[in-house]
XYZ file of C-alpha atoms in Angstrom:
343
model
C 20.939 5.524 8.865
C 18.535 7.899 6.994
C 16.597 5.005 5.835
C 16.165 3.753 9.359
C 15.065 7.097 10.466
C 12.527 7.319 7.605
C 11.117 4.014 8.734
C 11.033 4.854 12.210
C 9.000 8.074 11.601
C 6.613 6.008 9.357
C 5.976 3.739 12.292
C 5.144 6.236 14.898
C 2.679 7.603 12.165
C 1.114 4.158 11.922
C 1.109 3.807 15.708
C -0.876 7.171 16.119
C -3.372 5.922 13.402
C -3.826 2.556 15.132
C -4.584 4.229 18.371
C -7.108 6.732 16.664
C -10.172 4.751 17.241
C -9.397 4.846 21.130
C -10.567 8.161 21.886
C -13.857 7.507 19.905
C -14.837 5.060 22.693
C -14.869 8.233 24.849
C -17.256 10.203 22.735
C -20.587 10.202 24.666
C -24.187 10.044 23.455
C -23.618 10.752 19.655
C -24.660 8.377 17.104
C -21.939 6.971 14.875
C -22.833 9.243 11.823
C -22.535 12.411 14.075
C -19.204 11.433 15.523
C -17.701 10.241 12.543
C -18.532 13.434 10.766
C -17.389 15.656 13.440
C -13.816 13.801 13.784
C -13.566 13.820 9.990
C -13.748 17.744 9.896
C -10.474 17.399 11.942
C -8.995 14.552 10.332
C -9.754 15.420 6.675
C -10.086 19.119 6.690
C -8.196 20.967 9.672
C -5.027 19.160 10.288
C -4.584 18.190 6.560
C -4.771 22.036 6.045
C -2.204 22.631 8.575
C 0.205 20.385 7.339
C -0.228 21.539 3.863
C 0.489 24.879 4.928
C 3.896 23.674 6.394
C 5.053 22.730 3.067
C 4.506 26.380 1.519
C 7.817 28.429 1.144
C 7.770 31.860 2.014
C 5.527 34.115 -0.129
C 3.852 31.009 -1.503
C 0.442 30.009 -1.072
C -1.665 26.950 -1.233
C -4.325 28.679 -3.516
C -1.381 29.705 -5.809
C -0.069 26.226 -5.851
C -3.434 24.598 -6.758
C -4.548 27.250 -9.446
C -1.211 26.717 -11.480
C -1.323 22.686 -11.112
C -2.070 20.413 -14.170
C -6.063 20.495 -13.698
C -6.105 17.086 -14.777
C -3.710 15.720 -12.065
C -5.701 17.991 -9.484
C -8.935 16.903 -10.137
C -7.820 13.038 -10.676
C -6.229 13.364 -7.308
C -9.562 14.753 -5.866
C -11.550 12.090 -7.350
C -9.495 9.077 -5.845
C -9.810 10.709 -2.675
C -13.695 10.766 -3.257
C -13.338 7.192 -3.810
C -11.140 6.396 -1.065
C -13.912 8.338 1.002
C -16.138 5.239 0.620
C -13.255 2.996 1.885
C -13.391 5.339 4.771
C -16.881 5.163 5.408
C -16.665 1.052 5.020
C -13.508 1.111 7.029
C -15.553 2.358 10.232
C -18.186 -0.203 9.838
C -15.764 -3.132 9.348
C -14.432 -2.358 12.894
C -17.873 -2.332 14.037
C -18.611 -5.954 13.016
C -14.981 -7.407 13.496
C -13.386 -5.217 16.145
C -10.068 -3.026 15.669
C -7.683 -5.724 15.412
C -9.419 -7.977 12.861
C -11.448 -5.195 10.964
C -8.237 -2.971 10.372
C -6.122 -6.164 9.234
C -8.536 -7.388 6.650
C -9.171 -3.691 5.229
C -5.654 -2.556 5.662
C -4.230 -5.453 4.088
C -6.017 -5.174 0.977
C -5.620 -1.580 1.047
C -1.599 -2.246 1.399
C -1.346 -4.572 -1.657
C -3.976 -2.905 -4.097
C -2.853 0.817 -3.041
C 1.036 -0.011 -3.820
C 0.315 -1.531 -7.306
C -2.615 0.669 -8.600
C -0.689 3.862 -7.809
C 1.948 3.327 -10.807
C -0.599 1.220 -12.780
C -3.402 4.264 -13.003
C -0.559 6.857 -13.381
C 0.891 4.802 -16.536
C -2.955 4.779 -17.651
C -3.486 8.548 -17.772
C 0.209 9.360 -18.315
C 2.015 6.384 -20.128
C 4.736 8.838 -21.290
C 6.130 8.812 -17.773
C 6.989 4.937 -17.789
C 5.608 4.519 -14.209
C 5.427 0.884 -14.202
C 9.026 0.764 -13.990
C 8.569 1.390 -10.222
C 7.014 -1.888 -9.690
C 10.152 -3.812 -9.558
C 10.422 -7.530 -8.250
C 11.413 -6.245 -4.785
C 8.200 -4.191 -4.778
C 6.218 -7.032 -5.753
C 7.572 -9.443 -3.513
C 7.084 -7.136 -0.498
C 3.195 -6.726 -1.368
C 3.007 -10.454 -1.508
C 4.762 -11.173 1.655
C 2.487 -8.529 3.268
C -0.446 -10.039 1.713
C 0.478 -13.459 3.124
C 0.955 -11.726 6.557
C -2.714 -10.264 6.333
C -4.072 -13.689 5.254
C -2.506 -15.344 8.308
C -4.239 -12.773 10.578
C -7.225 -13.111 8.807
C -6.970 -16.870 9.275
C -6.757 -16.080 13.244
C -9.725 -14.298 12.856
C -11.693 -17.003 11.257
C -10.489 -19.291 14.206
C -11.489 -16.812 16.587
C -15.150 -16.861 15.092
C -15.395 -20.456 15.283
C -14.289 -21.093 18.771
C -15.895 -18.021 20.562
C -19.609 -18.373 21.951
C -21.970 -15.750 20.609
C -21.854 -14.391 24.208
C -18.233 -14.028 23.951
C -18.115 -12.702 20.521
C -20.542 -9.785 21.831
C -18.226 -9.345 24.823
C -15.319 -8.657 22.823
C -17.095 -6.644 19.993
C -20.601 -5.774 20.588
C -22.082 -5.960 17.165
C -19.470 -9.017 15.732
C -20.495 -10.443 12.578
C -17.696 -12.377 10.869
C -19.249 -12.821 7.454
C -20.879 -9.334 6.953
C -17.520 -7.906 8.409
C -15.231 -9.699 6.085
C -17.385 -8.434 3.121
C -17.261 -4.882 4.108
C -13.684 -5.052 5.338
C -12.638 -6.234 1.779
C -14.529 -3.561 0.282
C -13.095 -0.930 2.442
C -9.643 -2.211 1.633
C -10.208 -1.949 -2.238
C -11.483 1.500 -2.141
C -9.027 2.707 0.653
C -6.260 1.826 -1.831
C -7.513 4.764 -3.905
C -5.798 6.910 -1.384
C -2.402 6.310 -2.532
C -3.441 6.368 -6.085
C -4.771 9.899 -5.440
C -1.098 10.827 -3.724
C 0.483 9.482 -7.050
C -1.594 11.730 -9.089
C -0.832 14.556 -6.889
C 2.862 14.027 -6.341
C 3.776 16.670 -8.900
C 1.759 19.237 -7.174
C 4.230 20.527 -4.711
C 6.075 23.742 -4.193
C 9.345 23.660 -5.894
C 11.185 25.344 -2.515
C 9.432 22.945 -0.171
C 11.523 20.865 2.041
C 11.364 16.999 0.756
C 9.756 15.819 4.041
C 6.740 18.195 3.435
C 6.529 17.509 -0.177
C 3.265 15.344 -0.414
C 1.466 17.166 2.096
C -0.305 19.542 -0.251
C -1.459 16.437 -2.133
C -2.675 14.794 0.948
C -4.981 17.650 1.563
C -6.504 17.273 -1.989
C -7.143 13.614 -1.373
C -8.679 13.953 2.169
C -10.863 17.046 0.554
C -12.331 14.579 -1.481
C -12.722 11.939 1.197
C -14.547 14.610 3.359
C -17.149 15.310 0.593
C -18.072 11.578 0.295
C -18.231 11.194 3.890
C -19.939 14.073 4.832
C -22.656 13.453 2.330
C -23.213 9.972 3.839
C -23.407 11.254 7.428
C -25.500 14.020 6.873
C -27.820 11.394 5.050
C -27.545 9.159 7.973
C -28.487 11.951 10.426
C -31.593 12.828 8.367
C -32.716 9.131 8.056
C -32.071 8.249 11.656
C -33.198 11.617 13.289
C -29.995 12.284 14.767
C -29.200 15.987 13.955
C -30.260 16.502 17.565
C -26.706 15.184 18.378
C -24.936 18.476 17.288
C -27.587 20.549 19.744
C -26.385 18.745 22.914
C -24.375 21.765 24.189
C -23.205 19.929 27.584
C -21.248 17.251 25.588
C -19.486 19.462 23.158
C -16.355 19.943 25.212
C -15.973 16.238 25.967
C -16.827 15.212 22.222
C -15.034 17.830 20.480
C -11.769 17.011 22.349
C -12.100 13.416 21.621
C -13.015 14.016 18.047
C -10.215 16.213 17.689
C -7.691 13.829 19.287
C -8.877 11.064 16.966
C -8.745 13.128 13.903
C -5.172 14.336 14.905
C -3.938 10.804 15.481
C -5.584 9.734 12.341
C -3.790 12.343 10.078
C -0.500 11.293 12.040
C -0.036 8.168 9.587
C 0.022 10.664 6.523
C 2.066 13.587 7.899
C 4.538 10.592 9.163
C 4.362 9.219 5.539
C 5.347 12.424 4.177
C 8.194 12.924 6.667
C 9.530 9.390 6.211
C 9.544 9.461 2.559
C 11.809 12.497 2.627
C 14.442 10.357 4.269
C 13.825 7.271 1.877
C 14.756 9.404 -1.372
C 17.758 7.354 -1.834
C 15.843 4.235 -2.238
C 13.427 4.321 -5.048
C 12.049 0.927 -3.876
C 11.431 1.911 -0.556
C 9.494 5.211 -1.749
C 7.206 2.877 -3.902
C 6.757 0.426 -1.213
C 6.370 2.935 1.589
C 2.452 2.775 1.309
C 2.535 -0.911 2.194
C 4.973 -0.386 4.740
C 2.560 2.357 6.423
C -0.697 -0.173 5.961
C 1.524 -3.195 7.561
C 2.763 -1.089 10.466
C -1.003 0.081 10.647
C -2.104 -3.640 11.221
C 0.730 -4.636 13.395
C -0.159 -1.674 15.897
C -3.891 -2.254 15.628
C -3.595 -6.043 16.697
C -1.482 -4.568 19.765
C -4.498 -2.514 20.499
C -6.948 -5.565 19.915
C -4.791 -7.417 22.276
C -4.880 -4.511 24.973
C -8.608 -4.132 24.457
C -9.086 -7.628 25.171
C -10.473 -8.389 21.835
C -8.647 -11.759 21.466
C -9.424 -12.666 25.072
C -11.195 -16.332 25.034
C -9.519 -17.666 21.994
C -7.447 -20.890 21.851
C -3.828 -20.900 22.037
C -3.579 -21.881 18.336
C -5.557 -18.942 17.270
C -3.115 -16.514 19.397
C 0.039 -18.479 17.787
C -1.539 -18.004 14.213
C -2.104 -14.298 15.023
C 1.541 -13.974 16.316
C 2.906 -15.591 13.321
C 1.017 -13.212 11.187
C 2.580 -10.091 12.896
C 6.165 -11.469 12.494
C 5.310 -11.969 8.638
C 4.036 -8.410 8.395
C 7.171 -6.945 10.297
C 9.463 -8.999 8.235
C 7.629 -7.472 4.912
C 8.549 -4.037 5.969
C 12.201 -4.607 5.592
C 12.129 -7.308 2.819
C 12.261 -4.832 -0.185
C 15.576 -3.227 1.125
C 17.279 -6.774 1.767
C 16.123 -7.919 -1.846
């Protein structure tokens, strides 16, 4: 029963993340770089800080925890967060060129597989005495493989979509639709986004001793998102200067609307990792699912993002064959979520 509760909590977080790009559509008269930076303040600083504070037992502080942590682990956690930040930037661009459904599917699918495997691999490289490769059991590997198969099927559905729609229909569904460019960016986003889980693995030992298990990974999550925020903030401010869009922040009449929707987007985005932490607390009895939890989160993110893609009519005008292929891919992803437990 605890395992089921943990999976349900992760699923709720995944649904929230997949919904996080809906509020952004309500942001008015701001350039991409402006709203991306502002929502990032909430998604990568404000809410992760609040979450991490929940993990602190009475009398303990985050500053005390970080100052007493192994410096090597601390800075590697932040470093991989900064690398993940590159994935975050290109992640947004992948949806610009492919839409919510296909963009998230390709990027998150790559992220799911590489993030799950790279975490133990990189830990073993820097801390070989921990024998972290033992986490990559046959059940975990098979789960990753099936997840990637599901992503490939969805990617094939996207290719069918690109081939059957007219240019006008593509623009109607996704304004800047560009399949070749979008695929390249989505793959890069997936590779770099997998660094988030690597950062979490390095930060897994940076936790309060008396912290409830469900909150244990939240301080590490904050360190990773701080690294990602630095990367994203530097790029967005550079884009502001390049495009002359610093004036966006001076449009006082838009503050209430834009800040509210950016805050909502940031809260929904962060919910995936808050849910991941809570969910892993219920998966402690299954080491396989603990290792595979990252892949589960990404698979569910892809599933729900495609539900939103259907709601937003991104697949309208496609053939019945394309829709059948899409549904088959979603079914494979759902099966992959439970496969490691069955094996």
